mmCIF file of C-alpha atoms in Angstrom:
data_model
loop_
_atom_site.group_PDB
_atom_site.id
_atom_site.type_symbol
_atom_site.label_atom_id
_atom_site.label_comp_id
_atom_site.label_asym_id
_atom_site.label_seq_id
_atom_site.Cartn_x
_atom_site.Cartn_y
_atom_site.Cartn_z
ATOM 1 C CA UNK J 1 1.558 5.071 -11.943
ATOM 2 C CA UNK J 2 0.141 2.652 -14.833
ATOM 3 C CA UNK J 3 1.563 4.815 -16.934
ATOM 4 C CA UNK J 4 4.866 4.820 -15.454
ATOM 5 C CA UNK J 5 5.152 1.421 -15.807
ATOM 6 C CA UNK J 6 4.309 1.053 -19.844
ATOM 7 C CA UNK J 7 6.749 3.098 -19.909
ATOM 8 C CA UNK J 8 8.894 0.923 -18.175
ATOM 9 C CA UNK J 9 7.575 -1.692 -20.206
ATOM 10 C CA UNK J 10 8.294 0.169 -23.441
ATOM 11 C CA UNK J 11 11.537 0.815 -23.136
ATOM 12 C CA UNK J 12 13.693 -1.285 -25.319
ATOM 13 C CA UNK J 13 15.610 -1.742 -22.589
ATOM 14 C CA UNK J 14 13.364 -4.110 -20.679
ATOM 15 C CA UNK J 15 12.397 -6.179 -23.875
ATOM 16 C CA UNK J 16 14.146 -10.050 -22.156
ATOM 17 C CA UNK J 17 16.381 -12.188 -24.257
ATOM 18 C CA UNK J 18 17.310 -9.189 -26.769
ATOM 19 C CA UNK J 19 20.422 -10.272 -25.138
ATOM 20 C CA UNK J 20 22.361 -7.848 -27.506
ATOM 21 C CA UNK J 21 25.654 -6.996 -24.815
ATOM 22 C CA UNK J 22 27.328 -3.430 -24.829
ATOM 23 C CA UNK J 23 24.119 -1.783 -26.137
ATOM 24 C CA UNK J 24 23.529 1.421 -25.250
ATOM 25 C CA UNK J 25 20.645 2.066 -23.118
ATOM 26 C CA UNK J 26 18.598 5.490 -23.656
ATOM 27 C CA UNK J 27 18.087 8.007 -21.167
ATOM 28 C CA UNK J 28 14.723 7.536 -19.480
ATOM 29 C CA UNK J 29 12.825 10.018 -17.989
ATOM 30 C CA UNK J 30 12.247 9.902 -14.262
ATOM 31 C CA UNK J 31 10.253 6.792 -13.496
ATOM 32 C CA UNK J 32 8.614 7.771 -10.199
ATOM 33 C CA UNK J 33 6.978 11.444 -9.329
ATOM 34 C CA UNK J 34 8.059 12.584 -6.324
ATOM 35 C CA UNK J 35 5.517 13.749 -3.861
ATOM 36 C CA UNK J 36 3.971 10.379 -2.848
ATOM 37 C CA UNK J 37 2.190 7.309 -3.790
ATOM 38 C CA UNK J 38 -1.139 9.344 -3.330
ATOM 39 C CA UNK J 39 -2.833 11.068 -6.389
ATOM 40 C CA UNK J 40 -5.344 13.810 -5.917
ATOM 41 C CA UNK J 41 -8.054 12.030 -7.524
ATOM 42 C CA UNK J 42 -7.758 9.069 -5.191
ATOM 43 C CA UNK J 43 -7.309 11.490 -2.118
ATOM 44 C CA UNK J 44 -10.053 13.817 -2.868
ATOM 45 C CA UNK J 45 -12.275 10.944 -3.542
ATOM 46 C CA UNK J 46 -11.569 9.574 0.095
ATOM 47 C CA UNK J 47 -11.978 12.735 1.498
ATOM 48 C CA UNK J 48 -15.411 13.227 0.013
ATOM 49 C CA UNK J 49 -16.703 9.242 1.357
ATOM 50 C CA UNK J 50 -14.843 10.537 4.516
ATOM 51 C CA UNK J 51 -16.773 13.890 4.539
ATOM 52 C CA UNK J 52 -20.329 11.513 4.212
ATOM 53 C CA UNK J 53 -19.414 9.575 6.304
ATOM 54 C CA UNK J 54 -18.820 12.367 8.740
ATOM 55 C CA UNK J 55 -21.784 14.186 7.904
ATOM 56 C CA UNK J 56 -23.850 11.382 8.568
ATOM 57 C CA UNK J 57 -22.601 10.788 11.777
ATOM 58 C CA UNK J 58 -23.135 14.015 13.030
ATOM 59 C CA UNK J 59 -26.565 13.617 11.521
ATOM 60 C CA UNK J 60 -27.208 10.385 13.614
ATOM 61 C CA UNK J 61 -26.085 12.082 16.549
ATOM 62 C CA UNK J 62 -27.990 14.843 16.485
ATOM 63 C CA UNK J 63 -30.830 13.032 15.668
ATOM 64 C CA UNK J 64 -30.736 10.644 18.210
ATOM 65 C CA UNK J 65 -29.934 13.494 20.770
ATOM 66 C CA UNK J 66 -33.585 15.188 19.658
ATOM 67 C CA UNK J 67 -35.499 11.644 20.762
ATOM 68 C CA UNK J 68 -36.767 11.486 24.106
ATOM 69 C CA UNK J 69 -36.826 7.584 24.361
ATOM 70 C CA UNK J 70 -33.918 5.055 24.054
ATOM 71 C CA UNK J 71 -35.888 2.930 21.865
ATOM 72 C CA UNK J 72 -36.701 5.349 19.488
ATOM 73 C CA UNK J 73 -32.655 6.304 19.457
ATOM 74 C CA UNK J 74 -31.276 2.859 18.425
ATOM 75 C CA UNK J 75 -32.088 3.155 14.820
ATOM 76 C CA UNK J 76 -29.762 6.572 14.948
ATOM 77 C CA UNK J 77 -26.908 4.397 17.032
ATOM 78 C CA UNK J 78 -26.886 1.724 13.939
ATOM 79 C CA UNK J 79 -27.316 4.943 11.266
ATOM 80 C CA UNK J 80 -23.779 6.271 13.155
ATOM 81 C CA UNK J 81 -22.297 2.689 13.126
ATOM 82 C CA UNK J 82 -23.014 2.760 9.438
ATOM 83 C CA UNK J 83 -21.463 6.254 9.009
ATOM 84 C CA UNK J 84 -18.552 5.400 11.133
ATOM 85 C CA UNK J 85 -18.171 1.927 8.743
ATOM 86 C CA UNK J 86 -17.672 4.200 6.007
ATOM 87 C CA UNK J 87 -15.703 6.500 6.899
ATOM 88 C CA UNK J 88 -12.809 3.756 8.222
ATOM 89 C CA UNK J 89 -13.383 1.838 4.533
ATOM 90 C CA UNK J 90 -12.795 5.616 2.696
ATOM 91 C CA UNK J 91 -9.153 5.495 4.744
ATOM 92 C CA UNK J 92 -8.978 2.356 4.661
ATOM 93 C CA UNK J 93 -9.590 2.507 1.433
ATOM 94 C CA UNK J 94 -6.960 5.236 0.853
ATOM 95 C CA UNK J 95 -3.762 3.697 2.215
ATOM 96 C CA UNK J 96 -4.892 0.358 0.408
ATOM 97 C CA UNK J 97 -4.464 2.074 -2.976
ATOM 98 C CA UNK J 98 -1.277 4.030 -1.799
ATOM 99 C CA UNK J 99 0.199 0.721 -0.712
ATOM 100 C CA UNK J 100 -0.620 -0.712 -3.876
ATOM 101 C CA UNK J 101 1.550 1.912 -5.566
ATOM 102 C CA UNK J 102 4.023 1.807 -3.439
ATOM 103 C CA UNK J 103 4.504 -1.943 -4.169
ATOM 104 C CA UNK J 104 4.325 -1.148 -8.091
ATOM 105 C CA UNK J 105 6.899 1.135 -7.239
ATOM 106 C CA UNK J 106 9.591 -1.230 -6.153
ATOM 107 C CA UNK J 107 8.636 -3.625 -8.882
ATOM 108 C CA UNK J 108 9.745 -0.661 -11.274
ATOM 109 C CA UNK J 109 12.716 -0.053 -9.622
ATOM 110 C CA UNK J 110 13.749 -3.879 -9.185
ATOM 111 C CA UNK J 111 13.107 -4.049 -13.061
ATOM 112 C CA UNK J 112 14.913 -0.855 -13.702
ATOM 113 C CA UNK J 113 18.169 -2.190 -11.466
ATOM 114 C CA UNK J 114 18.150 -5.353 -13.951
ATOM 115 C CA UNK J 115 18.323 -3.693 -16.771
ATOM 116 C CA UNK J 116 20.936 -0.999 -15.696
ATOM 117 C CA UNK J 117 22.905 -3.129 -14.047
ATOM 118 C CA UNK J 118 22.766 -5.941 -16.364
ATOM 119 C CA UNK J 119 21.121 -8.856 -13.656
ATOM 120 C CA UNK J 120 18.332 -10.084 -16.749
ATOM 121 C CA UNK J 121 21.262 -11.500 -18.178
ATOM 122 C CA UNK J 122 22.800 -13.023 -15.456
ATOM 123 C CA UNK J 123 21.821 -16.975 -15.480
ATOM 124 C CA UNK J 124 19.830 -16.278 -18.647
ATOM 125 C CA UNK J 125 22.819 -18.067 -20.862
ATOM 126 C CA UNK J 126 22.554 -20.820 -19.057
ATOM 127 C CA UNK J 127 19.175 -21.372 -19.180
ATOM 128 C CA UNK J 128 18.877 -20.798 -22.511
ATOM 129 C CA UNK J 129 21.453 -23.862 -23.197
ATOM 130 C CA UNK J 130 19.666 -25.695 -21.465
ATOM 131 C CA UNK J 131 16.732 -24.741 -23.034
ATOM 132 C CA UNK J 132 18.558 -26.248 -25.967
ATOM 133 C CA UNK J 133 18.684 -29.271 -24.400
ATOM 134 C CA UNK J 134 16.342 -31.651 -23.819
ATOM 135 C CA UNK J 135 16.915 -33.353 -21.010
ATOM 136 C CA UNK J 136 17.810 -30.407 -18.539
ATOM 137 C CA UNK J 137 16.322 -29.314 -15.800
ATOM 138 C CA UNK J 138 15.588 -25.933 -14.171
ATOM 139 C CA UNK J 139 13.826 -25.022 -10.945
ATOM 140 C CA UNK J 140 13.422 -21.162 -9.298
ATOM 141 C CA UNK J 141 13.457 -20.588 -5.685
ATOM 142 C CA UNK J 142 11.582 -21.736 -3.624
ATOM 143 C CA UNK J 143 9.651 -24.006 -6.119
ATOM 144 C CA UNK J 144 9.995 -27.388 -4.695
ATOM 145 C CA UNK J 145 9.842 -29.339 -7.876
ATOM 146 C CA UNK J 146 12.124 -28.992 -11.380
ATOM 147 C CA UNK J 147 10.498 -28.004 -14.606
ATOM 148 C CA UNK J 148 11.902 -27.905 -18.361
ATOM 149 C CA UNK J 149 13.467 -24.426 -19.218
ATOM 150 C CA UNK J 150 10.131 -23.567 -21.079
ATOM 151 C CA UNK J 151 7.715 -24.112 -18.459
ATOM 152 C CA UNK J 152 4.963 -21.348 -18.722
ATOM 153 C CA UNK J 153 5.361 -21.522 -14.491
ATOM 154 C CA UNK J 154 8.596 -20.271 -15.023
ATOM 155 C CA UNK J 155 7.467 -16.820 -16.611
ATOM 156 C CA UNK J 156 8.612 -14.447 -14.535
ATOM 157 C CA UNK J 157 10.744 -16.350 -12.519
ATOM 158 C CA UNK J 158 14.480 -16.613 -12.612
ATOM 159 C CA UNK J 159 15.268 -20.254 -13.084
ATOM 160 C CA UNK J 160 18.939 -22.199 -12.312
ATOM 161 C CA UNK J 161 19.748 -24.963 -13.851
ATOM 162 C CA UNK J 162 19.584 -28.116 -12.015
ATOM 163 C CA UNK J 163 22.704 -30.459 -12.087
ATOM 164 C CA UNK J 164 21.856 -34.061 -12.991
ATOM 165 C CA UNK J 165 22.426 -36.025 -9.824
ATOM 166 C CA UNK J 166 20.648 -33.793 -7.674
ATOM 167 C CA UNK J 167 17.365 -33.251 -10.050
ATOM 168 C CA UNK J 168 15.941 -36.734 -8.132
ATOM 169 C CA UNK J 169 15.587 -34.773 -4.983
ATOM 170 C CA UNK J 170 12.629 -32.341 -6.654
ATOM 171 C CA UNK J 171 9.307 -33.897 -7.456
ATOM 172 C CA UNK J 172 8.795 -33.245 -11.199
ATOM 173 C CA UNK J 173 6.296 -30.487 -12.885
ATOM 174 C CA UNK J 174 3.285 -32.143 -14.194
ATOM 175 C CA UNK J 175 2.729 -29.320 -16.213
ATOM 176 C CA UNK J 176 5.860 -29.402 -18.581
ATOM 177 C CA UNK J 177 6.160 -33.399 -17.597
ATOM 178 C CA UNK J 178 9.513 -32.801 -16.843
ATOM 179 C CA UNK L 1 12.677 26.354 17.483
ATOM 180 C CA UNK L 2 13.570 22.829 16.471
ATOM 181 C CA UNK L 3 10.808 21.520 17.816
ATOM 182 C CA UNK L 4 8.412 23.749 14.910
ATOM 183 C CA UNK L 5 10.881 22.604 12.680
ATOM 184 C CA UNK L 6 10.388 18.779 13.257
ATOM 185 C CA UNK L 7 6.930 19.516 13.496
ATOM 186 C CA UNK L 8 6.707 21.318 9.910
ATOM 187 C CA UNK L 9 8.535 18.458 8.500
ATOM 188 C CA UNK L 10 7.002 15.658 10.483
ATOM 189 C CA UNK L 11 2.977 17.441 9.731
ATOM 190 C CA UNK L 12 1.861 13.903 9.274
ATOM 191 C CA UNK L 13 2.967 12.291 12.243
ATOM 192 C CA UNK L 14 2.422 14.656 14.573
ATOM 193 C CA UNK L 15 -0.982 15.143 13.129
ATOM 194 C CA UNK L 16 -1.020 11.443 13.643
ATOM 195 C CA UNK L 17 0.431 11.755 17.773
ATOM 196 C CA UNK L 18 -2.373 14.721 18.279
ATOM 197 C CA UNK L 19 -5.366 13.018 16.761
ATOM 198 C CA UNK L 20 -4.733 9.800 18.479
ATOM 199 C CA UNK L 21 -4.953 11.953 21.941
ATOM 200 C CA UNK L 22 -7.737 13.423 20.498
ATOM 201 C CA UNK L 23 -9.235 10.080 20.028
ATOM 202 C CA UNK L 24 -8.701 8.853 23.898
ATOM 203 C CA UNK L 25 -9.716 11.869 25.606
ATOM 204 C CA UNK L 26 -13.301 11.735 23.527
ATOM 205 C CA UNK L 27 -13.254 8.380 24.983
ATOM 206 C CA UNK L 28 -12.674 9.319 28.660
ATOM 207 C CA UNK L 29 -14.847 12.716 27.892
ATOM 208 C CA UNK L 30 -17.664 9.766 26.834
ATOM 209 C CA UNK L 31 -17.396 7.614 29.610
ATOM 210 C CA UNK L 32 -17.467 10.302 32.093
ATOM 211 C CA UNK L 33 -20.343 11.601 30.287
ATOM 212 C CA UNK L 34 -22.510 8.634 30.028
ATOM 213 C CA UNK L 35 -21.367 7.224 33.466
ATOM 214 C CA UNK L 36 -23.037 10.888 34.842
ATOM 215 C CA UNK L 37 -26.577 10.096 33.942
ATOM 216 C CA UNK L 38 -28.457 7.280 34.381
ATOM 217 C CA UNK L 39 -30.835 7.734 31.661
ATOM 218 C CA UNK L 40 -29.885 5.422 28.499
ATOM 219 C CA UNK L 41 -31.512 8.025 26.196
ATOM 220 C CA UNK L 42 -28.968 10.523 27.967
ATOM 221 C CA UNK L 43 -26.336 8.018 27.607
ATOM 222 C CA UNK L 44 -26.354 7.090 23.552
ATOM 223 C CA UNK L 45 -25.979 10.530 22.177
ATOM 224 C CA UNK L 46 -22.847 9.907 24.478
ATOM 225 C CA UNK L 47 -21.982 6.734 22.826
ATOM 226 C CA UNK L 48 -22.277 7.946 19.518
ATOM 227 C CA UNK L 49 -20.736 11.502 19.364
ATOM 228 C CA UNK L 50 -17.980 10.492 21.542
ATOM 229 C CA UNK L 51 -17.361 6.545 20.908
ATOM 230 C CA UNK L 52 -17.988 6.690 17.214
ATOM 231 C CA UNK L 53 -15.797 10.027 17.181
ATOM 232 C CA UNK L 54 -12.969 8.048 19.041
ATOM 233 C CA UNK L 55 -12.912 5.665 16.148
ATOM 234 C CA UNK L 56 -12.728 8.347 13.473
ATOM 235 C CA UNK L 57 -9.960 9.947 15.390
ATOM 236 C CA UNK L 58 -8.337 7.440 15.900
ATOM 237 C CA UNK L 59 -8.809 6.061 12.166
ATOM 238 C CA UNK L 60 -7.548 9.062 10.997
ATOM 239 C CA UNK L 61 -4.720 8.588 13.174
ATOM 240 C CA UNK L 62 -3.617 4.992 11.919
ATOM 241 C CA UNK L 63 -3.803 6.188 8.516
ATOM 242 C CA UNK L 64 -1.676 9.569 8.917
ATOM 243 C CA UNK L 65 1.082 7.457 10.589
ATOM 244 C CA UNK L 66 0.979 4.941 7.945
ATOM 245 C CA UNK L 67 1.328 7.679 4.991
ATOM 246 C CA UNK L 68 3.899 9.413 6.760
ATOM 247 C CA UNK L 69 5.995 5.593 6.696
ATOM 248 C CA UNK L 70 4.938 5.659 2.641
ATOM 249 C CA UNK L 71 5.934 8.486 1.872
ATOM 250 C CA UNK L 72 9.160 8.182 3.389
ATOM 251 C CA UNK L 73 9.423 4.695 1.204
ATOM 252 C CA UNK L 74 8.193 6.353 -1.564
ATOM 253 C CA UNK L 75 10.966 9.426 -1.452
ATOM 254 C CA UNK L 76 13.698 6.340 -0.825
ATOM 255 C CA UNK L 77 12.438 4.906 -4.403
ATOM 256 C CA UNK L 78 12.435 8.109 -5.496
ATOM 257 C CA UNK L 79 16.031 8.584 -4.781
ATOM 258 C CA UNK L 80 16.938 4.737 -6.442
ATOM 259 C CA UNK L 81 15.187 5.687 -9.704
ATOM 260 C CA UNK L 82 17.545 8.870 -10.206
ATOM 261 C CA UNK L 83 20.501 7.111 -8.793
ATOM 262 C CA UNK L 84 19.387 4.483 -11.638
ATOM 263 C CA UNK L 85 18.932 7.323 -14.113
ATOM 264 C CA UNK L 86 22.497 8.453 -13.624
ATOM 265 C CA UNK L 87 24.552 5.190 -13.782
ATOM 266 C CA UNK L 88 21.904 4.606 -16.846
ATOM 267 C CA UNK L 89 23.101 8.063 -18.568
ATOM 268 C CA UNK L 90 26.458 7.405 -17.276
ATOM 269 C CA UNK L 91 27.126 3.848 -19.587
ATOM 270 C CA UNK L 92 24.451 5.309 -22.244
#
């Protein structure tokens, strides 16, 4: 999935502010395998801390099922606890990293419906007047205060421009000092 | 015949319905067991083979359902990206 999104990232259609209209945008290869947001690797490697984990409790049990006295079987209950710990963090562990692709998924897509459908340009002209500007304002939702239009809080964001008379209703960035 | 069908197609959830059974009758199986004997060195093999294998059924459960809802996400954003393709070869 990494690799899916370089290439996301290297195609000269994602590269902001080229701002060059009616260009034509390449073909691009499919961005997400189908099949799932679980790789072998990751899968077989839960599977084997599952398979431990497992094996260990049936271990424990067994064990504990061979002593006579209760005493002597409470080191085997914690030795299954331990197992059992295990083999919940390997799935656990498994749908966490799924999840995680999942959600790198949609940012590819949300970045891939920009560029296709032209939204990184929408409110960028704007900005970048105001950029120009000095004494303009920007703020992105749902910041509460206004920064200047190159702000490093703003990366990633995608700012509006504030009007004048309603700028003294946002505390100011004391980052940028706006 | 629909019913094999849904079931070949739904694997994961229904893997997910039947483990999650699976998990509550080892826990009714254990208490019944353990409740039988009043030995505590009679009752922990109890607690562990049939408690502790409630919670890895039951585990295993949780996480089937789950990756049968990601998948299903993940096919949906799937879809998007050659929709996007399209429209993308379409103005290219």
């Amino acid at each position: 999935m990494s690799s899916t999104l370089t290439r996301v990232q290297n195609d000269p259609g994602f590269e902001a502010g080229t701002g060059e209209t009616g260009q034509a945008r390449p073909p691009v290869e499919p961005l997400l395998v189908a099949g799932g947001p679980f790789q072998r690797r990751e899968s077989l490697l839960a599977a084997i801390v599952a398979a431990v984990g497992l094996a260990g409790l049936a271990w424990c049990w067994d064990s504990a099922a061979d002593e006579r006295y209760w005493r002597e079987q409470l080191s085997w209950v914690s030795g299954a606890a331990m197992f059992t710990v295990l083999f919940v963090l390997a799935v656990a562990g498994w749908i966490v990293v799924g999840m995680r692709r999942l959600r790198r998924g949609f940012r590819v897509i949300a970045l891939r419906k920009n560029v296709v459908l032209g939204l990184d340009e929408v409110g960028r002209a704007d900005v970048a007047e105001a950029d120009s500007d000095a004494s303009a304002l920007v703020r992105a939702h749902p910041m509460q205060r206004v920064h200047r239009p190159s702000c490093l809080l703003l990366r990633g964001k995608d700012p509006v421009v504030v009007p004048a008379t309603e700028a003294h209703s946002y505390e100011r960035c004391g980052m940028c000092r706006s | 015949m629909i019913y094999l069908k849904y079931l070949r197609v739904h694997w994961d959830r229904a893997g997910a319905v039947a483990l999650a059974i699976l998990g509550v009758v080892f826990l009714v199986v254990g208490y019944l067991g353990a409740a039988d004997t009043q030995y505590i060195s009679e009752q922990i093999p109890y607690v562990i083979s049939a408690g502790f294998g409630a919670v890895v059924a039951l585990s295993i459960a949780a996480a089937l359902w789950l990756s049968a809802d990601m998948r299903d996400e993940w096919r949906e954003l799937v879809k998007q990206g050659e929709k996007l393709d399209v429209i993308a070869g379409k103005r290219g």
